[in-house]
Amino acid sequence: MKQRIREWCYAGFPLLGVLFYLAYLQRSAIDMVYSDYIRLINSYLPDVWNPEKFFVPDLLTRIPVNYLERGLNVELFGYSVTFDRIIGVLGFGLSALVIGMYARRQRIGLGWYASAMAVMFSLNKWEMLYNGTGWAHFLAFACFFFHYYLLDRVYEVRNGKRTVQGERVSSRKWRRQLVWLAVLPALITIGTAGPYCAIYTMTLVLAYLFIEIRNQVILHQGIRKVRRELEKTGERPGAIGVIDSRTCELGRKQVILLLAAAIWPLLLYLWSNSQAVYEYSGAVDTPLFTAFFQEPKFFIKFFLKSFASTVFGVELISRRMTNVPDMAWYLLGAFVLASYGLAVWMNFYYRISERTIFPLMLLAGGGMNHLLILVSRYIFMPNDNYGMSSRYALQYQLGVLGILLTFGLVFRRKKSGEEAERTEGKNAPAEKKSGKAVYLAAFLVTAVFLCGNLVTTAEEFSFGVHRKNYNLETREMLLNFEQATDEELEARLEYHKPGCREALEILKEHHWNIFRESGTPQ
């Protein structure tokens, strides 16, 4: 009975998270376009199925799956923002479900898994949830997680016969998994990833390089050991072949092919991106290295604050913590950065990386996302709070999940007594006296993440009522937009560019969104 409850929890926690997110949207949002929707309406509506608007040079930057979803939304739901938000939440639920599959497979304790889910379903990413145009990003991350999970399963296999969990793996299943590893980068990068494909691809590249380097190191160590034994017996060593159960079944040729399969879609995306034109309001045009040498402190502050935002959301800070000095956020960011280092160290020190690399892939993705936001958004200097925006919480979250899953794996290893199984005649690393300090550090880090994210979630959930009331007022004004000025429309729609009136005219003419005859605020 206890085991059955555990099995249900691995799938039940993601379901509870999805229901919580839907409850938040019900509490705080109505079915009303705003912000990026204005640009999309003017760009693609009313002839949403027009192929000329699909086959454009920068197609991949616009995320092709959006075209299909947008057409269905218009035809079936009269261009509903609520529909976009719901499928975004469901996409995020798929991400959580993959984490649940991994936790179940690795037998991670429910306490650690519940902590990961609480942080994962934090409302620190409320802006991504609220703005339905980002639904495809949630789907993209679900695809990323699934690919990482599949690669991790392949990493476990030795000689195509068994996994570290003792499951039988047929040659047919092995080949099928390799085919999926080769095909998924193209499907994900071209279809759904959009601007997030760079970190996704780099994570795969690092994972494949790690596998190849680790295999070669292990095999060379085995060869040297065999040579030494032969020399002791006086035999002349010739060609030596070594099979070591610690290596991954992926050979060098397979790694090279999988690397190529991961990289070519990114190159295609970069070409498509070179055809796009971006406009940023309030940005500086100073080159990266010039800006760094002019204001190095800004980059350090921006970087540390971005890490701090994984604990406390920026809206919570701006509304409730205005009296807290910036130094506190720099120190908190340094604490989170140190937590990354602790998790990476634990993966190698406790030999977690010998049987799973999923947490390392998440840590690499999270860390690179912090760097990417820094080098792409420094243009908004001197605003060092920009990297704390809730729109980036989804990207930063990868690293936090990697930290918590690492802790869960280490504690499962401790509990199951795997230290003794790996001693090989020596004291296992986990048995050293420093172990207690490491465990306490893991509990402290988890407590900080949990407390910060729970407070952020509670505050945002409470504030949701004010968002809904404001939107209800906005809706009444938009229904009579002819009497409003352009400045009033831009302020209410949070779109400070021309085109607000034109977008509303399109919606009214076709009875879409707030102008649907049967539409009522939700």
Short mmCIF file of C-alpha atoms in Angstrom, two decimals:
data_model
loop_
_atom_site.label_atom_id
_atom_site.label_comp_id
_atom_site.label_asym_id
_atom_site.label_seq_id
_atom_site.Cartn_x
_atom_site.Cartn_y
_atom_site.Cartn_z
CA MET A 1 0.00 0.00 0.00
CA LYS A 2 2.80 2.40 0.91
CA GLN A 3 4.57 1.65 -2.36
CA ARG A 4 1.37 2.28 -4.33
CA ILE A 5 0.95 5.67 -2.64
CA ARG A 6 4.50 6.57 -3.60
CA GLU A 7 3.83 5.63 -7.22
CA TRP A 8 0.71 7.79 -7.31
CA CYS A 9 2.59 10.75 -5.82
CA TYR A 10 5.11 10.84 -8.65
CA ALA A 11 2.27 11.55 -11.09
CA GLY A 12 -0.05 13.24 -8.60
CA PHE A 13 2.22 16.15 -7.67
CA PRO A 14 2.45 17.42 -11.29
CA LEU A 15 -1.34 17.14 -11.55
CA LEU A 16 -1.79 19.18 -8.37
CA GLY A 17 0.62 21.76 -9.74
CA VAL A 18 -1.37 22.08 -12.95
CA LEU A 19 -4.61 22.52 -11.00
CA PHE A 20 -2.96 25.16 -8.84
CA TYR A 21 -1.79 27.12 -11.88
CA LEU A 22 -5.27 26.93 -13.42
CA ALA A 23 -6.74 28.17 -10.13
CA TYR A 24 -4.31 31.10 -10.16
CA LEU A 25 -5.32 32.06 -13.71
CA GLN A 26 -8.99 31.79 -12.82
CA ARG A 27 -8.38 34.08 -9.86
CA SER A 28 -6.23 36.68 -11.58
CA ALA A 29 -6.95 36.79 -15.33
CA ILE A 30 -9.75 37.29 -17.85
CA ASP A 31 -9.94 36.42 -21.53
CA MET A 32 -8.56 39.69 -22.88
CA VAL A 33 -5.71 40.42 -25.30
CA TYR A 34 -2.87 42.69 -24.23
CA SER A 35 0.86 43.27 -24.71
CA ASP A 36 2.38 40.98 -27.38
CA TYR A 37 -1.06 40.03 -28.66
CA ILE A 38 -1.35 43.43 -30.32
CA ARG A 39 1.66 42.73 -32.51
CA LEU A 40 0.39 39.24 -33.34
CA ILE A 41 -3.07 40.47 -34.29
CA ASN A 42 -1.68 43.09 -36.64
CA SER A 43 0.80 40.60 -38.13
CA TYR A 44 -1.33 37.48 -38.66
CA LEU A 45 -5.03 38.29 -38.37
CA PRO A 46 -7.59 38.13 -39.90
CA ASP A 47 -6.23 35.83 -42.66
CA VAL A 48 -4.52 33.60 -40.13
CA TRP A 49 -4.05 30.71 -42.60
CA ASN A 50 -2.26 32.87 -45.20
CA PRO A 51 0.85 30.85 -46.27
CA GLU A 52 2.73 34.07 -47.06
CA LYS A 53 2.72 34.86 -43.36
CA PHE A 54 4.06 31.40 -42.55
CA PHE A 55 6.86 30.97 -45.09
CA VAL A 56 8.99 33.92 -44.07
CA PRO A 57 12.82 34.06 -43.82
CA ASP A 58 12.78 34.27 -40.01
CA LEU A 59 10.19 31.51 -39.69
CA LEU A 60 12.01 29.61 -36.94
CA THR A 61 12.26 32.65 -34.67
CA ARG A 62 8.45 32.83 -34.74
CA ILE A 63 8.16 29.17 -33.64
CA PRO A 64 6.26 27.26 -36.39
CA VAL A 65 3.96 25.41 -33.98
CA ASN A 66 2.45 28.81 -33.17
CA TYR A 67 0.93 29.06 -36.65
CA LEU A 68 -1.10 25.90 -36.26
CA GLU A 69 -2.22 26.72 -32.73
CA ARG A 70 -3.13 30.29 -33.66
CA GLY A 71 -5.27 29.13 -36.58
CA LEU A 72 -7.12 26.61 -34.44
CA ASN A 73 -7.59 29.22 -31.72
CA VAL A 74 -9.16 31.67 -34.13
CA GLU A 75 -11.41 29.09 -35.82
CA LEU A 76 -12.57 27.28 -32.67
CA PHE A 77 -12.37 29.83 -29.85
CA GLY A 78 -12.48 33.26 -31.48
CA TYR A 79 -8.86 34.02 -30.52
CA SER A 80 -9.02 33.20 -26.84
CA VAL A 81 -6.17 34.15 -24.52
CA THR A 82 -7.57 31.68 -21.99
CA PHE A 83 -7.03 28.85 -24.48
CA ASP A 84 -3.38 29.86 -24.91
CA ARG A 85 -2.88 30.01 -21.17
CA ILE A 86 -4.43 26.62 -20.55
CA ILE A 87 -2.31 24.78 -23.11
CA GLY A 88 0.71 26.61 -21.68
CA VAL A 89 -0.08 25.24 -18.23
CA LEU A 90 -0.63 21.76 -19.67
CA GLY A 91 2.72 21.99 -21.43
CA PHE A 92 4.37 22.92 -18.16
CA GLY A 93 2.61 19.98 -16.54
CA LEU A 94 4.32 17.71 -19.06
CA SER A 95 7.68 19.10 -17.90
CA ALA A 96 6.80 18.26 -14.32
CA LEU A 97 5.64 14.80 -15.38
CA VAL A 98 9.04 14.09 -16.93
CA ILE A 99 10.68 15.12 -13.67
CA GLY A 100 8.28 12.75 -11.92
CA MET A 101 9.23 9.91 -14.27
CA TYR A 102 12.89 10.52 -13.50
CA ALA A 103 12.31 10.73 -9.74
CA ARG A 104 10.33 7.49 -9.83
CA ARG A 105 12.97 5.73 -11.90
CA GLN A 106 15.77 6.84 -9.59
CA ARG A 107 13.67 6.22 -6.45
CA ILE A 108 14.19 9.76 -5.17
CA GLY A 109 12.49 10.32 -1.81
CA LEU A 110 9.08 11.96 -1.83
CA GLY A 111 10.33 14.77 0.41
CA TRP A 112 12.95 15.86 -2.10
CA TYR A 113 10.58 15.31 -5.00
CA ALA A 114 7.86 17.37 -3.31
CA SER A 115 10.39 20.16 -2.71
CA ALA A 116 11.31 20.15 -6.40
CA MET A 117 7.63 20.31 -7.38
CA ALA A 118 6.93 23.16 -4.94
CA VAL A 119 9.76 25.18 -6.46
CA MET A 120 8.81 24.17 -9.99
CA PHE A 121 5.21 25.35 -9.61
CA SER A 122 6.19 28.59 -7.94
CA LEU A 123 4.45 31.74 -9.18
CA ASN A 124 7.81 33.40 -9.74
CA LYS A 125 7.03 32.84 -13.42
CA TRP A 126 3.57 34.46 -13.27
CA GLU A 127 4.29 36.68 -16.27
CA MET A 128 4.93 33.66 -18.52
CA LEU A 129 1.67 32.10 -17.32
CA TYR A 130 -0.30 35.31 -17.64
CA ASN A 131 0.88 36.22 -21.11
CA GLY A 132 -0.61 33.41 -23.17
CA THR A 133 1.69 34.10 -26.13
CA GLY A 134 4.39 32.18 -24.26
CA TRP A 135 2.50 28.87 -24.29
CA ALA A 136 4.94 27.40 -26.82
CA HIS A 137 7.85 28.05 -24.45
CA PHE A 138 6.31 25.78 -21.83
CA LEU A 139 5.87 23.10 -24.48
CA ALA A 140 9.48 23.57 -25.59
CA PHE A 141 10.81 22.95 -22.09
CA ALA A 142 8.72 19.81 -21.80
CA CYS A 143 10.40 18.62 -25.00
CA PHE A 144 13.83 19.54 -23.62
CA PHE A 145 13.21 17.58 -20.43
CA PHE A 146 11.99 14.55 -22.35
CA HIS A 147 15.08 14.56 -24.57
CA TYR A 148 17.39 14.88 -21.56
CA TYR A 149 15.51 12.06 -19.84
CA LEU A 150 15.80 9.80 -22.89
CA LEU A 151 19.52 10.53 -23.20
CA ASP A 152 19.94 9.74 -19.52
CA ARG A 153 18.30 6.35 -20.03
CA VAL A 154 20.67 5.60 -22.90
CA TYR A 155 23.57 6.71 -20.70
CA GLU A 156 22.61 4.06 -18.14
CA VAL A 157 22.83 1.16 -20.59
CA ARG A 158 25.87 -1.06 -20.73
CA ASN A 159 26.35 -3.61 -23.57
CA GLY A 160 22.73 -3.17 -24.66
CA LYS A 161 21.62 -5.73 -22.06
CA ARG A 162 20.63 -4.01 -18.86
CA THR A 163 20.36 -0.66 -17.11
CA VAL A 164 21.60 0.27 -13.68
CA GLN A 165 18.10 -0.46 -12.43
CA GLY A 166 18.41 -4.04 -13.64
CA GLU A 167 15.84 -3.76 -16.44
CA ARG A 168 16.33 -5.75 -19.60
CA VAL A 169 16.90 -3.63 -22.69
CA SER A 170 16.47 -5.32 -26.07
CA SER A 171 18.62 -4.43 -29.06
CA ARG A 172 15.51 -3.23 -30.88
CA LYS A 173 14.58 -0.89 -28.05
CA TRP A 174 18.17 0.35 -27.89
CA ARG A 175 18.19 1.20 -31.60
CA ARG A 176 14.81 2.88 -31.31
CA GLN A 177 16.10 5.11 -28.52
CA LEU A 178 19.12 6.09 -30.61
CA VAL A 179 16.86 7.01 -33.53
CA TRP A 180 14.80 9.25 -31.25
CA LEU A 181 17.97 10.91 -29.93
CA ALA A 182 18.94 11.71 -33.51
CA VAL A 183 15.50 12.92 -34.63
CA LEU A 184 14.37 14.93 -31.61
CA PRO A 185 16.78 17.90 -32.02
CA ALA A 186 15.36 18.71 -35.45
CA LEU A 187 11.75 18.33 -34.34
CA ILE A 188 12.25 20.38 -31.18
CA THR A 189 14.57 23.09 -32.51
CA ILE A 190 12.68 23.70 -35.74
CA GLY A 191 9.17 23.19 -34.40
CA THR A 192 8.97 24.54 -30.85
CA ALA A 193 12.24 25.73 -29.30
CA GLY A 194 12.54 29.23 -30.75
CA PRO A 195 15.16 31.37 -28.95
CA TYR A 196 15.71 28.70 -26.29
CA CYS A 197 17.29 26.26 -28.76
CA ALA A 198 20.83 27.58 -28.16
CA ILE A 199 20.99 26.43 -24.52
CA TYR A 200 19.14 23.22 -25.37
CA THR A 201 21.69 22.37 -28.07
CA MET A 202 24.69 23.36 -25.97
CA THR A 203 23.43 21.15 -23.13
CA LEU A 204 23.28 18.19 -25.52
CA VAL A 205 26.74 18.98 -26.87
CA LEU A 206 28.22 19.10 -23.37
CA ALA A 207 26.46 15.85 -22.45
CA TYR A 208 27.82 13.99 -25.48
CA LEU A 209 31.32 15.35 -24.92
CA PHE A 210 31.11 14.31 -21.27
CA ILE A 211 30.09 10.78 -22.27
CA GLU A 212 32.90 10.43 -24.81
CA ILE A 213 35.60 11.87 -22.55
CA ARG A 214 34.48 9.75 -19.62
CA ASN A 215 34.46 6.59 -21.75
CA GLN A 216 37.97 7.27 -23.01
CA VAL A 217 39.33 8.04 -19.55
CA ILE A 218 37.88 4.82 -18.13
CA LEU A 219 39.16 2.71 -21.01
CA HIS A 220 42.65 4.22 -20.87
CA GLN A 221 42.76 3.59 -17.14
CA GLY A 222 41.84 -0.04 -17.82
CA ILE A 223 44.51 -0.39 -20.48
CA ARG A 224 47.21 1.00 -18.18
CA LYS A 225 46.08 -1.37 -15.43
CA VAL A 226 46.31 -4.38 -17.77
CA ARG A 227 49.73 -3.29 -19.02
CA ARG A 228 51.06 -3.02 -15.46
CA GLU A 229 49.78 -6.50 -14.64
CA LEU A 230 51.38 -7.96 -17.77
CA GLU A 231 54.68 -6.25 -17.03
CA LYS A 232 54.70 -7.78 -13.54
CA THR A 233 54.37 -11.25 -15.03
CA GLY A 234 57.05 -10.54 -17.62
CA GLU A 235 54.71 -10.90 -20.55
CA ARG A 236 55.04 -8.59 -23.51
CA PRO A 237 51.88 -6.48 -23.91
CA GLY A 238 50.46 -6.37 -27.41
CA ALA A 239 47.13 -5.01 -28.58
CA ILE A 240 44.91 -4.69 -25.53
CA GLY A 241 41.14 -4.45 -25.52
CA VAL A 242 39.30 -3.49 -22.36
CA ILE A 243 35.62 -3.77 -21.51
CA ASP A 244 34.54 -1.83 -18.45
CA SER A 245 31.00 -1.93 -17.07
CA ARG A 246 31.27 1.72 -16.04
CA THR A 247 31.35 3.00 -19.63
CA CYS A 248 28.33 4.11 -21.60
CA GLU A 249 27.28 1.95 -24.52
CA LEU A 250 27.43 4.94 -26.89
CA GLY A 251 30.53 4.57 -29.04
CA ARG A 252 32.57 7.37 -30.59
CA LYS A 253 30.88 7.10 -34.00
CA GLN A 254 27.46 7.24 -32.39
CA VAL A 255 28.44 10.25 -30.30
CA ILE A 256 29.72 12.07 -33.39
CA LEU A 257 26.52 11.34 -35.30
CA LEU A 258 24.36 12.48 -32.38
CA LEU A 259 26.44 15.65 -32.05
CA ALA A 260 25.87 16.41 -35.73
CA ALA A 261 22.15 15.71 -35.34
CA ALA A 262 22.00 18.19 -32.47
CA ILE A 263 24.03 20.97 -34.10
CA TRP A 264 22.64 21.24 -37.62
CA PRO A 265 19.15 22.41 -36.53
CA LEU A 266 20.81 25.13 -34.42
CA LEU A 267 22.75 26.34 -37.46
CA LEU A 268 19.50 26.47 -39.41
CA TYR A 269 17.90 28.48 -36.61
CA LEU A 270 20.83 30.92 -36.51
CA TRP A 271 20.43 31.52 -40.25
CA SER A 272 16.72 32.18 -39.77
CA ASN A 273 17.46 34.45 -36.83
CA SER A 274 19.85 36.50 -38.98
CA GLN A 275 16.86 37.45 -41.15
CA ALA A 276 14.90 38.86 -38.21
CA VAL A 277 14.78 42.48 -37.06
CA TYR A 278 14.49 43.18 -33.33
CA GLU A 279 13.53 46.44 -31.69
CA TYR A 280 14.26 47.11 -28.02
CA SER A 281 12.89 50.08 -26.13
CA GLY A 282 15.43 51.77 -23.86
CA ALA A 283 18.39 49.67 -25.00
CA VAL A 284 21.96 50.92 -25.43
CA ASP A 285 24.01 50.08 -28.50
CA THR A 286 27.36 49.66 -26.74
CA PRO A 287 29.23 46.45 -27.73
CA LEU A 288 29.44 43.76 -25.04
CA PHE A 289 33.16 43.93 -24.25
CA THR A 290 33.20 47.71 -24.38
CA ALA A 291 30.32 47.85 -21.92
CA PHE A 292 32.02 45.30 -19.66
CA PHE A 293 35.27 47.25 -19.43
CA GLN A 294 33.35 50.48 -18.87
CA GLU A 295 31.05 49.09 -16.14
CA PRO A 296 32.33 45.74 -14.86
CA LYS A 297 30.42 46.15 -11.57
CA PHE A 298 27.14 46.28 -13.47
CA PHE A 299 27.73 42.83 -14.96
CA ILE A 300 28.56 41.35 -11.56
CA LYS A 301 25.47 42.92 -9.97
CA PHE A 302 23.23 41.83 -12.86
CA PHE A 303 24.59 38.28 -12.70
CA LEU A 304 24.20 37.88 -8.93
CA LYS A 305 20.71 39.37 -8.89
CA SER A 306 19.60 36.95 -11.59
CA PHE A 307 20.57 34.07 -9.29
CA ALA A 308 18.81 35.72 -6.35
CA SER A 309 15.58 35.83 -8.37
CA THR A 310 15.38 32.03 -8.22
CA VAL A 311 14.59 32.43 -4.49
CA PHE A 312 12.49 35.62 -4.29
CA GLY A 313 10.47 36.90 -7.25
CA VAL A 314 11.19 40.45 -8.35
CA GLU A 315 7.54 41.50 -7.88
CA LEU A 316 7.66 40.38 -4.25
CA ILE A 317 10.86 42.39 -3.79
CA SER A 318 9.40 45.50 -5.43
CA ARG A 319 6.19 45.37 -3.40
CA ARG A 320 7.28 44.03 -0.01
CA MET A 321 11.04 44.34 0.28
CA THR A 322 11.90 47.79 -0.99
CA ASN A 323 13.82 48.58 2.18
CA VAL A 324 16.15 45.62 1.80
CA PRO A 325 19.56 46.86 0.58
CA ASP A 326 20.92 45.61 -2.73
CA MET A 327 23.83 43.96 -0.92
CA ALA A 328 21.39 41.39 0.47
CA TRP A 329 20.43 40.32 -3.07
CA TYR A 330 24.07 40.16 -4.13
CA LEU A 331 24.81 37.87 -1.17
CA LEU A 332 21.74 35.75 -1.89
CA GLY A 333 22.82 35.43 -5.52
CA ALA A 334 26.28 34.35 -4.40
CA PHE A 335 24.63 31.79 -2.11
CA VAL A 336 22.65 30.32 -5.02
CA LEU A 337 25.78 30.32 -7.19
CA ALA A 338 27.61 28.42 -4.43
CA SER A 339 24.69 25.97 -4.38
CA TYR A 340 25.34 25.25 -8.04
CA GLY A 341 28.94 24.51 -7.18
CA LEU A 342 27.90 22.25 -4.31
CA ALA A 343 25.55 20.26 -6.56
CA VAL A 344 28.17 19.83 -9.29
CA TRP A 345 30.73 18.72 -6.71
CA MET A 346 28.27 16.22 -5.19
CA ASN A 347 27.56 14.70 -8.61
CA PHE A 348 31.21 13.72 -8.91
CA TYR A 349 32.22 13.25 -5.29
CA TYR A 350 29.37 10.83 -4.58
CA ARG A 351 29.71 9.27 -8.05
CA ILE A 352 26.17 10.19 -9.03
CA SER A 353 27.45 10.98 -12.53
CA GLU A 354 28.49 7.33 -12.96
CA ARG A 355 24.87 6.26 -13.36
CA THR A 356 22.88 9.36 -14.30
CA ILE A 357 23.66 12.71 -15.94
CA PHE A 358 20.17 14.21 -15.93
CA PRO A 359 20.89 16.55 -12.96
CA LEU A 360 24.16 17.66 -14.57
CA MET A 361 22.31 18.53 -17.78
CA LEU A 362 19.83 20.63 -15.82
CA LEU A 363 22.64 22.36 -13.92
CA ALA A 364 24.45 23.12 -17.17
CA GLY A 365 21.27 24.44 -18.79
CA GLY A 366 20.40 26.64 -15.82
CA GLY A 367 23.89 28.10 -15.53
CA MET A 368 24.14 28.82 -19.25
CA ASN A 369 20.74 30.51 -19.21
CA HIS A 370 22.00 32.94 -16.57
CA LEU A 371 24.98 33.72 -18.81
CA LEU A 372 22.78 34.04 -21.90
CA ILE A 373 20.44 36.51 -20.22
CA LEU A 374 23.45 38.51 -19.05
CA VAL A 375 25.10 38.81 -22.47
CA SER A 376 21.81 39.43 -24.30
CA ARG A 377 20.19 41.85 -21.85
CA TYR A 378 23.12 43.94 -20.64
CA ILE A 379 21.85 46.42 -23.24
CA PHE A 380 19.33 47.64 -20.64
CA MET A 381 22.09 48.91 -18.36
CA PRO A 382 22.20 50.52 -15.84
CA ASN A 383 19.05 48.56 -14.79
CA ASP A 384 20.66 45.61 -13.00
CA ASN A 385 17.22 44.33 -11.94
CA TYR A 386 16.33 43.40 -15.51
CA GLY A 387 17.76 39.89 -15.14
CA MET A 388 15.37 39.25 -12.22
CA SER A 389 12.28 39.54 -14.43
CA SER A 390 9.71 36.78 -14.01
CA ARG A 391 9.85 36.15 -17.75
CA TYR A 392 13.24 34.48 -17.22
CA ALA A 393 12.23 32.29 -14.27
CA LEU A 394 11.38 29.39 -16.58
CA GLN A 395 14.94 29.38 -17.93
CA TYR A 396 16.62 29.76 -14.55
CA GLN A 397 14.50 26.99 -13.08
CA LEU A 398 16.49 24.25 -14.79
CA GLY A 399 19.46 24.79 -12.50
CA VAL A 400 17.37 24.81 -9.32
CA LEU A 401 15.76 21.51 -10.29
CA GLY A 402 19.21 20.09 -10.99
CA ILE A 403 20.33 21.11 -7.49
CA LEU A 404 17.33 19.57 -5.73
CA LEU A 405 17.43 16.34 -7.75
CA THR A 406 21.13 16.00 -6.94
CA PHE A 407 20.38 16.31 -3.24
CA GLY A 408 17.64 13.69 -3.56
CA LEU A 409 20.00 11.27 -5.31
CA VAL A 410 22.73 11.73 -2.72
CA PHE A 411 20.35 11.10 0.16
CA ARG A 412 18.85 8.08 -1.57
CA ARG A 413 22.37 6.74 -2.01
CA LYS A 414 23.08 7.33 1.64
CA LYS A 415 19.86 5.68 2.73
CA SER A 416 20.24 2.60 0.54
CA GLY A 417 23.81 2.02 1.65
CA GLU A 418 25.33 2.34 -1.79
CA GLU A 419 28.47 3.82 -0.26
CA ALA A 420 29.48 0.36 0.93
CA GLU A 421 28.83 -1.13 -2.51
CA ARG A 422 31.33 1.22 -4.15
CA THR A 423 34.17 1.08 -1.61
CA GLU A 424 36.28 -1.40 -3.60
CA GLY A 425 38.38 -2.04 -0.54
CA LYS A 426 38.61 1.61 0.44
CA ASN A 427 36.52 3.97 2.45
CA ALA A 428 33.76 5.44 0.31
CA PRO A 429 33.77 9.24 -0.03
CA ALA A 430 30.35 9.51 1.61
CA GLU A 431 31.70 7.82 4.73
CA LYS A 432 34.14 10.62 5.51
CA LYS A 433 33.49 12.85 8.45
CA SER A 434 32.73 15.78 6.16
CA GLY A 435 29.50 14.02 5.12
CA LYS A 436 27.37 15.53 7.89
CA ALA A 437 28.38 19.07 6.95
CA VAL A 438 27.47 18.38 3.32
CA TYR A 439 24.05 17.03 4.30
CA LEU A 440 23.37 20.05 6.48
CA ALA A 441 24.36 22.32 3.61
CA ALA A 442 21.92 20.48 1.33
CA PHE A 443 19.10 20.93 3.84
CA LEU A 444 19.94 24.64 4.22
CA VAL A 445 19.96 25.25 0.47
CA THR A 446 16.65 23.42 0.04
CA ALA A 447 15.08 25.35 2.90
CA VAL A 448 16.14 28.66 1.36
CA PHE A 449 14.68 27.75 -2.04
CA LEU A 450 11.47 26.45 -0.49
CA CYS A 451 10.88 29.41 1.81
CA GLY A 452 11.64 32.02 -0.84
CA ASN A 453 9.47 30.41 -3.51
CA LEU A 454 6.57 29.68 -1.17
CA VAL A 455 6.53 33.30 0.04
CA THR A 456 6.73 34.49 -3.59
CA THR A 457 3.86 32.18 -4.57
CA ALA A 458 1.66 33.21 -1.65
CA GLU A 459 2.18 36.90 -2.33
CA GLU A 460 1.49 36.61 -6.06
CA PHE A 461 -1.58 34.44 -5.55
CA SER A 462 -2.96 37.06 -3.16
CA PHE A 463 -2.15 39.87 -5.58
CA GLY A 464 -3.97 38.10 -8.39
CA VAL A 465 -7.31 39.62 -7.35
CA HIS A 466 -5.95 43.10 -8.08
CA ARG A 467 -4.77 42.00 -11.51
CA LYS A 468 -8.23 40.69 -12.37
CA ASN A 469 -10.01 43.81 -11.15
CA TYR A 470 -7.68 45.99 -13.20
CA ASN A 471 -8.30 43.85 -16.28
CA LEU A 472 -12.06 44.05 -15.81
CA GLU A 473 -11.78 47.85 -15.82
CA THR A 474 -9.56 47.67 -18.90
CA ARG A 475 -12.04 45.43 -20.68
CA GLU A 476 -14.84 47.94 -20.24
CA MET A 477 -12.66 50.67 -21.73
CA LEU A 478 -11.58 48.50 -24.66
CA LEU A 479 -15.16 47.63 -25.55
CA ASN A 480 -15.56 51.36 -26.26
CA PHE A 481 -12.03 51.97 -27.55
CA GLU A 482 -13.25 54.48 -30.14
CA GLN A 483 -13.67 57.04 -27.33
CA ALA A 484 -10.18 56.43 -25.87
CA THR A 485 -6.97 58.14 -26.95
CA ASP A 486 -4.01 56.23 -28.38
CA GLU A 487 -2.04 56.98 -25.22
CA GLU A 488 -4.76 55.51 -23.02
CA LEU A 489 -4.95 52.37 -25.17
CA GLU A 490 -1.18 51.88 -25.10
CA ALA A 491 -1.09 52.26 -21.32
CA ARG A 492 -3.96 49.86 -20.70
CA LEU A 493 -2.75 47.26 -23.19
CA GLU A 494 0.89 47.56 -22.04
CA TYR A 495 1.97 47.98 -25.64
CA HIS A 496 3.76 51.26 -26.13
CA LYS A 497 3.93 51.19 -29.90
CA PRO A 498 1.52 52.11 -32.70
CA GLY A 499 -1.10 49.52 -33.60
CA CYS A 500 -3.39 49.19 -30.58
CA ARG A 501 -6.39 50.77 -32.28
CA GLU A 502 -5.86 48.78 -35.47
CA ALA A 503 -5.72 45.50 -33.54
CA LEU A 504 -8.93 46.27 -31.67
CA GLU A 505 -10.66 47.14 -34.93
CA ILE A 506 -9.74 43.73 -36.35
CA LEU A 507 -11.10 41.98 -33.27
CA LYS A 508 -14.32 43.97 -33.27
CA GLU A 509 -14.94 43.48 -36.97
CA HIS A 510 -14.68 39.69 -36.67
CA HIS A 511 -16.27 39.42 -33.20
CA TRP A 512 -13.16 37.87 -31.63
CA ASN A 513 -11.86 37.83 -28.09
CA ILE A 514 -13.61 40.47 -25.92
CA PHE A 515 -15.93 41.31 -28.82
CA ARG A 516 -17.45 37.85 -29.09
CA GLU A 517 -21.21 38.29 -28.80
CA SER A 518 -21.49 35.48 -26.27
CA GLY A 519 -18.27 36.40 -24.48
CA THR A 520 -18.32 37.12 -20.77
CA PRO A 521 -15.47 37.86 -18.38
CA GLN A 522 -14.02 34.72 -16.89
#
